[in-house]
């Protein structure tokens, strides 16, 4: 691709048919991802888009970058390997709440403490949409969506809390129908140097008939200045909230502040950047401090064969170690 070419949103779209249900929040999130890539003018050949399993995971087929549609709950191990093998790539991950906080929860926790320089987005709809709407780990206790025979017997994981507890250095929440705001969050998450986690409230009109577009957008009975009901979803930016950690001494206070905001749910639901810590080194930097040439010659840039195609690695000793003779 010519370096002077200005990339548009359409340059990041494939012509694969999008088979999400009408009104699904995944459309807005996909649009926001592709718009953010265009605004950042990221070279599609340098973007690795990794998805798990679920409705949201189809996003990789609709986006013209490199990508892998992985297996359930395992998108973060894939992304980790890809980023470590080629730290120059822009790595973006998208998965569902069931995928990332159920079967993939251990990977989520360990990605946080590593602080790899990637962005992980969870399209959070409270259900396993692809398999007909079972309760996911983010559905709140006592909520009965239309495909459940009885109210949810489990309490919910708060994804923001888990991200903060795991060591994620950038934590945000967006809303699928506020695409312009979501673009800004995705850009900030990608530009952050470290593990960025973005939870996106994503209505699933087919199976979650409780947390709908109308529910997020209205029904707070308190009236605003103009006498109209306030929308549930509001922006932290509009309240003077400051998520930035400026020193190690400041860190605990900023985590506590983020946790306090992340628990707000019901009549008022904040979106925006909850926490940003640019002080901690990335995992790549920690590796480079032990392997000085790592960033210059990462695994993907190391030759694996001589000009005649003979492998440069001698596996003889390794094979001998496994020999039973
Ligand atoms: Fe979207 Fe829900 Fe349909 Fe899946 S089942 S495509 S999440 S509306
Ligand atoms: Mg889900």
XYZ file of C-alpha atoms and ligand atoms in Angstrom:
334
model
C 0.000 0.000 0.000
C 1.426 3.388 -1.007
C 2.580 5.274 2.052
C 0.925 8.547 0.933
C -2.512 6.926 0.539
C -5.084 8.205 3.006
C -7.041 5.266 4.366
C -10.791 5.524 4.815
C -13.155 3.449 6.969
C -14.142 1.508 3.840
C -10.534 0.382 3.449
C -10.920 -1.630 6.668
C -14.199 -3.285 5.643
C -14.535 -6.629 3.886
C -17.496 -7.573 1.711
C -18.347 -10.553 3.930
C -22.072 -10.525 4.775
C -22.713 -9.452 8.373
C -25.161 -11.903 9.828
C -25.791 -10.322 13.220
C -29.443 -9.807 14.219
C -31.060 -6.459 13.301
C -30.319 -3.844 15.973
C -27.434 -5.777 17.530
C -24.920 -3.607 19.375
C -22.097 -5.434 17.612
C -22.699 -3.264 14.521
C -21.851 -0.086 16.419
C -18.743 -1.601 17.991
C -17.498 -2.876 14.628
C -18.076 0.541 13.102
C -16.186 2.170 15.964
C -13.238 -0.243 15.597
C -12.954 0.388 11.858
C -13.336 4.146 12.280
C -10.628 4.178 14.956
C -8.267 2.237 12.677
C -8.932 4.747 9.889
C -8.502 7.771 12.142
C -5.187 6.363 13.349
C -4.217 5.539 9.738
C -2.961 2.157 10.890
C -1.553 0.043 8.097
C -3.973 -2.925 7.750
C -0.962 -5.162 7.076
C 0.408 -4.273 10.490
C -2.784 -4.889 12.465
C -3.466 -8.271 14.065
C -7.162 -8.564 14.945
C -7.791 -11.492 17.279
C -11.260 -12.714 18.257
C -12.634 -15.530 20.401
C -15.887 -17.432 19.877
C -19.318 -15.825 19.961
C -21.360 -13.327 17.957
C -18.808 -10.540 18.482
C -15.988 -12.791 17.327
C -17.300 -12.633 13.767
C -15.924 -9.078 13.648
C -12.604 -10.403 12.366
C -14.267 -11.626 9.160
C -15.731 -8.175 8.535
C -12.454 -6.307 8.980
C -9.728 -6.048 6.359
C -6.629 -6.576 8.495
C -4.705 -9.672 9.419
C -6.594 -11.657 12.015
C -7.341 -14.954 13.715
C -10.769 -16.266 14.740
C -9.546 -18.388 17.636
C -11.200 -20.825 20.032
C -13.485 -20.217 22.998
C -11.848 -18.158 25.723
C -8.378 -18.383 24.197
C -8.030 -15.175 22.236
C -5.641 -13.666 24.776
C -3.092 -16.522 24.599
C -3.152 -16.170 20.800
C -2.720 -12.414 21.059
C 0.081 -12.817 23.587
C 2.038 -15.144 21.335
C 1.498 -12.953 18.286
C 2.557 -9.772 20.074
C 5.632 -11.376 21.638
C 6.707 -12.910 18.327
C 6.299 -9.555 16.562
C 6.091 -6.651 19.048
C 5.841 -4.156 16.180
C 2.283 -5.238 15.372
C -0.800 -3.313 16.510
C -2.760 -6.034 18.300
C -6.492 -5.630 18.846
C -8.674 -8.274 20.515
C -12.481 -8.520 20.520
C -14.531 -11.151 22.346
C -17.724 -11.655 24.283
C -18.388 -11.533 28.008
C -19.024 -15.274 28.200
C -15.876 -15.968 26.231
C -13.579 -13.652 28.207
C -15.004 -13.856 31.723
C -16.169 -17.477 31.779
C -13.853 -19.967 30.140
C -11.244 -17.279 29.419
C -11.164 -15.644 32.858
C -7.754 -16.996 33.856
C -6.231 -15.623 30.657
C -7.813 -12.235 31.362
C -6.238 -12.092 34.827
C -2.808 -13.093 33.555
C -2.916 -10.658 30.639
C -3.495 -7.887 33.153
C -0.486 -8.682 35.281
C 1.791 -9.008 32.220
C 0.895 -5.571 30.846
C 1.403 -6.561 27.235
C 0.837 -3.644 24.859
C -2.518 -4.719 23.363
C -6.158 -3.612 23.488
C -8.808 -6.096 24.608
C -12.467 -5.219 23.992
C -15.326 -7.195 25.521
C -18.688 -6.815 23.779
C -20.687 -7.109 26.990
C -24.332 -8.107 26.606
C -24.895 -10.299 29.683
C -25.756 -13.393 27.661
C -24.239 -16.100 25.504
C -25.944 -14.762 22.376
C -24.594 -17.273 19.860
C -25.969 -20.222 21.835
C -29.460 -18.768 22.425
C -29.096 -16.494 25.419
C -27.905 -18.374 28.487
C -26.828 -16.132 31.406
C -23.220 -15.021 31.044
C -20.847 -14.009 33.870
C -21.872 -10.343 33.571
C -25.634 -10.846 34.011
C -26.673 -9.475 37.407
C -28.189 -11.543 40.199
C -31.960 -11.857 39.979
C -32.252 -10.623 36.384
C -34.530 -12.757 34.249
C -33.984 -12.371 30.534
C -36.487 -13.945 28.179
C -34.535 -17.141 27.547
C -33.989 -17.956 31.238
C -36.553 -20.183 32.950
C -35.952 -18.394 36.280
C -34.104 -15.266 37.498
C -30.309 -15.514 37.353
C -29.112 -17.396 40.441
C -25.517 -16.121 40.192
C -24.168 -12.664 40.860
C -22.221 -10.865 38.138
C -18.512 -10.331 37.648
C -17.684 -6.659 37.320
C -15.250 -6.679 34.366
C -13.738 -3.323 35.325
C -13.017 -4.477 38.875
C -11.418 -7.660 37.590
C -9.274 -5.708 35.146
C -8.135 -3.326 37.882
C -7.401 -6.172 40.300
C -5.441 -7.993 37.602
C -3.155 -5.064 36.894
C -4.538 -3.684 33.629
C -2.977 -0.261 33.157
C -5.801 1.265 31.104
C -9.439 0.503 31.913
C -12.454 1.944 30.128
C -16.116 1.370 29.394
C -18.040 2.374 26.293
C -21.552 2.058 24.932
C -22.275 0.418 21.591
C -24.755 3.071 20.457
C -22.466 6.015 21.216
C -20.119 5.257 18.350
C -18.334 8.618 18.308
C -17.394 8.285 21.992
C -16.461 4.651 21.459
C -14.067 5.578 18.643
C -12.261 7.906 21.029
C -12.008 5.171 23.688
C -10.682 2.613 21.193
C -8.074 5.082 19.994
C -6.996 5.876 23.540
C -6.831 2.169 24.383
C -4.713 1.410 21.326
C -2.425 4.357 21.923
C -1.858 3.394 25.558
C 1.444 1.583 26.085
C 0.361 -1.470 28.066
C -2.618 -3.764 28.563
C -5.763 -1.780 27.819
C -9.173 -3.226 28.647
C -12.394 -1.787 27.245
C -15.768 -3.117 28.358
C -18.503 -2.136 25.908
C -22.170 -2.229 26.923
C -23.711 -4.028 23.973
C -27.458 -4.570 23.804
C -28.474 -7.975 22.448
C -32.038 -7.391 21.218
C -32.605 -11.085 20.535
C -31.912 -12.476 24.016
C -31.383 -9.715 26.580
C -34.744 -7.957 26.775
C -33.772 -6.194 30.027
C -30.583 -4.236 29.239
C -31.882 -2.800 25.979
C -31.068 0.348 24.041
C -34.050 2.065 25.720
C -32.914 0.853 29.152
C -29.399 2.269 28.735
C -30.641 5.439 27.105
C -33.378 6.451 29.520
C -35.645 5.641 32.429
C -33.624 7.307 35.175
C -36.495 8.970 37.001
C -34.409 11.881 38.269
C -34.882 14.871 36.009
C -32.002 16.852 34.525
C -31.767 20.664 34.325
C -34.167 20.804 31.411
C -36.769 18.744 33.281
C -36.307 15.668 31.072
C -35.332 12.249 32.453
C -31.588 11.658 32.529
C -30.178 8.832 30.418
C -28.704 6.018 32.473
C -25.428 6.111 30.549
C -23.367 9.225 31.241
C -19.794 10.248 30.456
C -17.136 10.485 33.156
C -15.521 13.245 31.097
C -18.544 15.452 31.766
C -18.033 15.183 35.528
C -14.391 16.311 35.712
C -13.241 12.767 36.517
C -9.438 12.370 36.292
C -8.281 8.764 35.636
C -4.544 9.439 35.224
C -1.983 8.011 37.652
C 0.860 10.515 37.917
C 3.061 8.822 40.520
C 3.297 5.547 42.411
C 1.966 7.341 45.505
C -1.082 8.353 43.477
C -1.835 4.827 42.255
C -3.902 3.396 45.111
C -6.119 6.463 45.253
C -6.773 6.254 41.500
C -7.578 2.530 41.700
C -9.971 3.171 44.585
C -11.605 5.973 42.625
C -12.009 3.700 39.574
C -13.494 0.876 41.662
C -15.964 3.279 43.252
C -17.116 4.487 39.839
C -17.182 0.992 38.314
C -19.728 -0.213 40.887
C -22.303 2.372 39.795
C -25.111 0.493 38.083
C -28.834 0.906 37.818
C -30.033 4.480 37.473
C -26.619 5.893 36.574
C -24.005 4.029 34.517
C -20.687 5.774 33.800
C -18.727 5.330 30.570
C -15.290 6.662 29.704
C -11.723 6.104 30.899
C -11.760 4.862 34.508
C -8.023 4.337 35.001
C -4.826 5.135 33.127
C -1.386 4.219 34.382
C 1.511 4.892 31.999
C 4.135 4.424 34.706
C 4.473 0.646 34.600
C 6.727 -0.827 31.889
C 5.170 -3.077 29.278
C 5.973 -6.777 29.137
C 7.901 -6.182 25.913
C 10.126 -3.639 27.667
C 10.793 -6.071 30.494
C 11.830 -8.735 27.988
C 14.019 -6.231 26.141
C 15.800 -5.419 29.396
C 16.917 -9.080 29.504
C 17.375 -9.640 25.756
C 18.873 -6.397 24.402
C 18.161 -7.190 20.726
C 14.579 -8.286 21.329
C 12.812 -5.251 19.846
C 15.300 -5.029 16.959
C 15.285 -8.724 16.077
C 12.157 -10.301 17.596
C 11.380 -13.965 16.827
C 9.556 -13.171 13.563
C 12.648 -11.410 12.183
C 15.074 -14.172 13.026
C 16.120 -16.442 10.151
C 14.995 -20.028 10.574
C 16.740 -21.514 7.505
C 19.889 -20.967 5.447
C 19.669 -19.928 1.751
C 19.334 -23.597 0.766
C 16.380 -24.026 3.099
C 18.226 -26.039 5.736
C 16.979 -25.261 9.266
C 19.359 -23.256 11.409
C 18.180 -24.930 14.583
C 19.840 -28.176 15.563
C 17.227 -30.343 17.257
C 19.567 -33.324 17.704
C 20.181 -32.788 21.408
C 16.491 -32.213 22.082
C 15.509 -35.392 20.220
C 18.205 -37.351 22.052
C 16.730 -36.238 25.365
C 13.426 -37.911 24.418
C 15.042 -41.049 23.049
C 14.061 -44.273 24.871
C 16.858 -46.373 23.324
Fe -26.296 -9.690 18.448
Fe -27.607 -11.030 20.309
Fe -28.122 -11.499 17.726
Fe -25.801 -12.260 18.805
S -27.832 -13.043 19.349
S -26.071 -11.231 16.822
S -25.397 -10.612 20.283
S -28.499 -9.579 18.838
Mg -22.200 -12.200 25.488
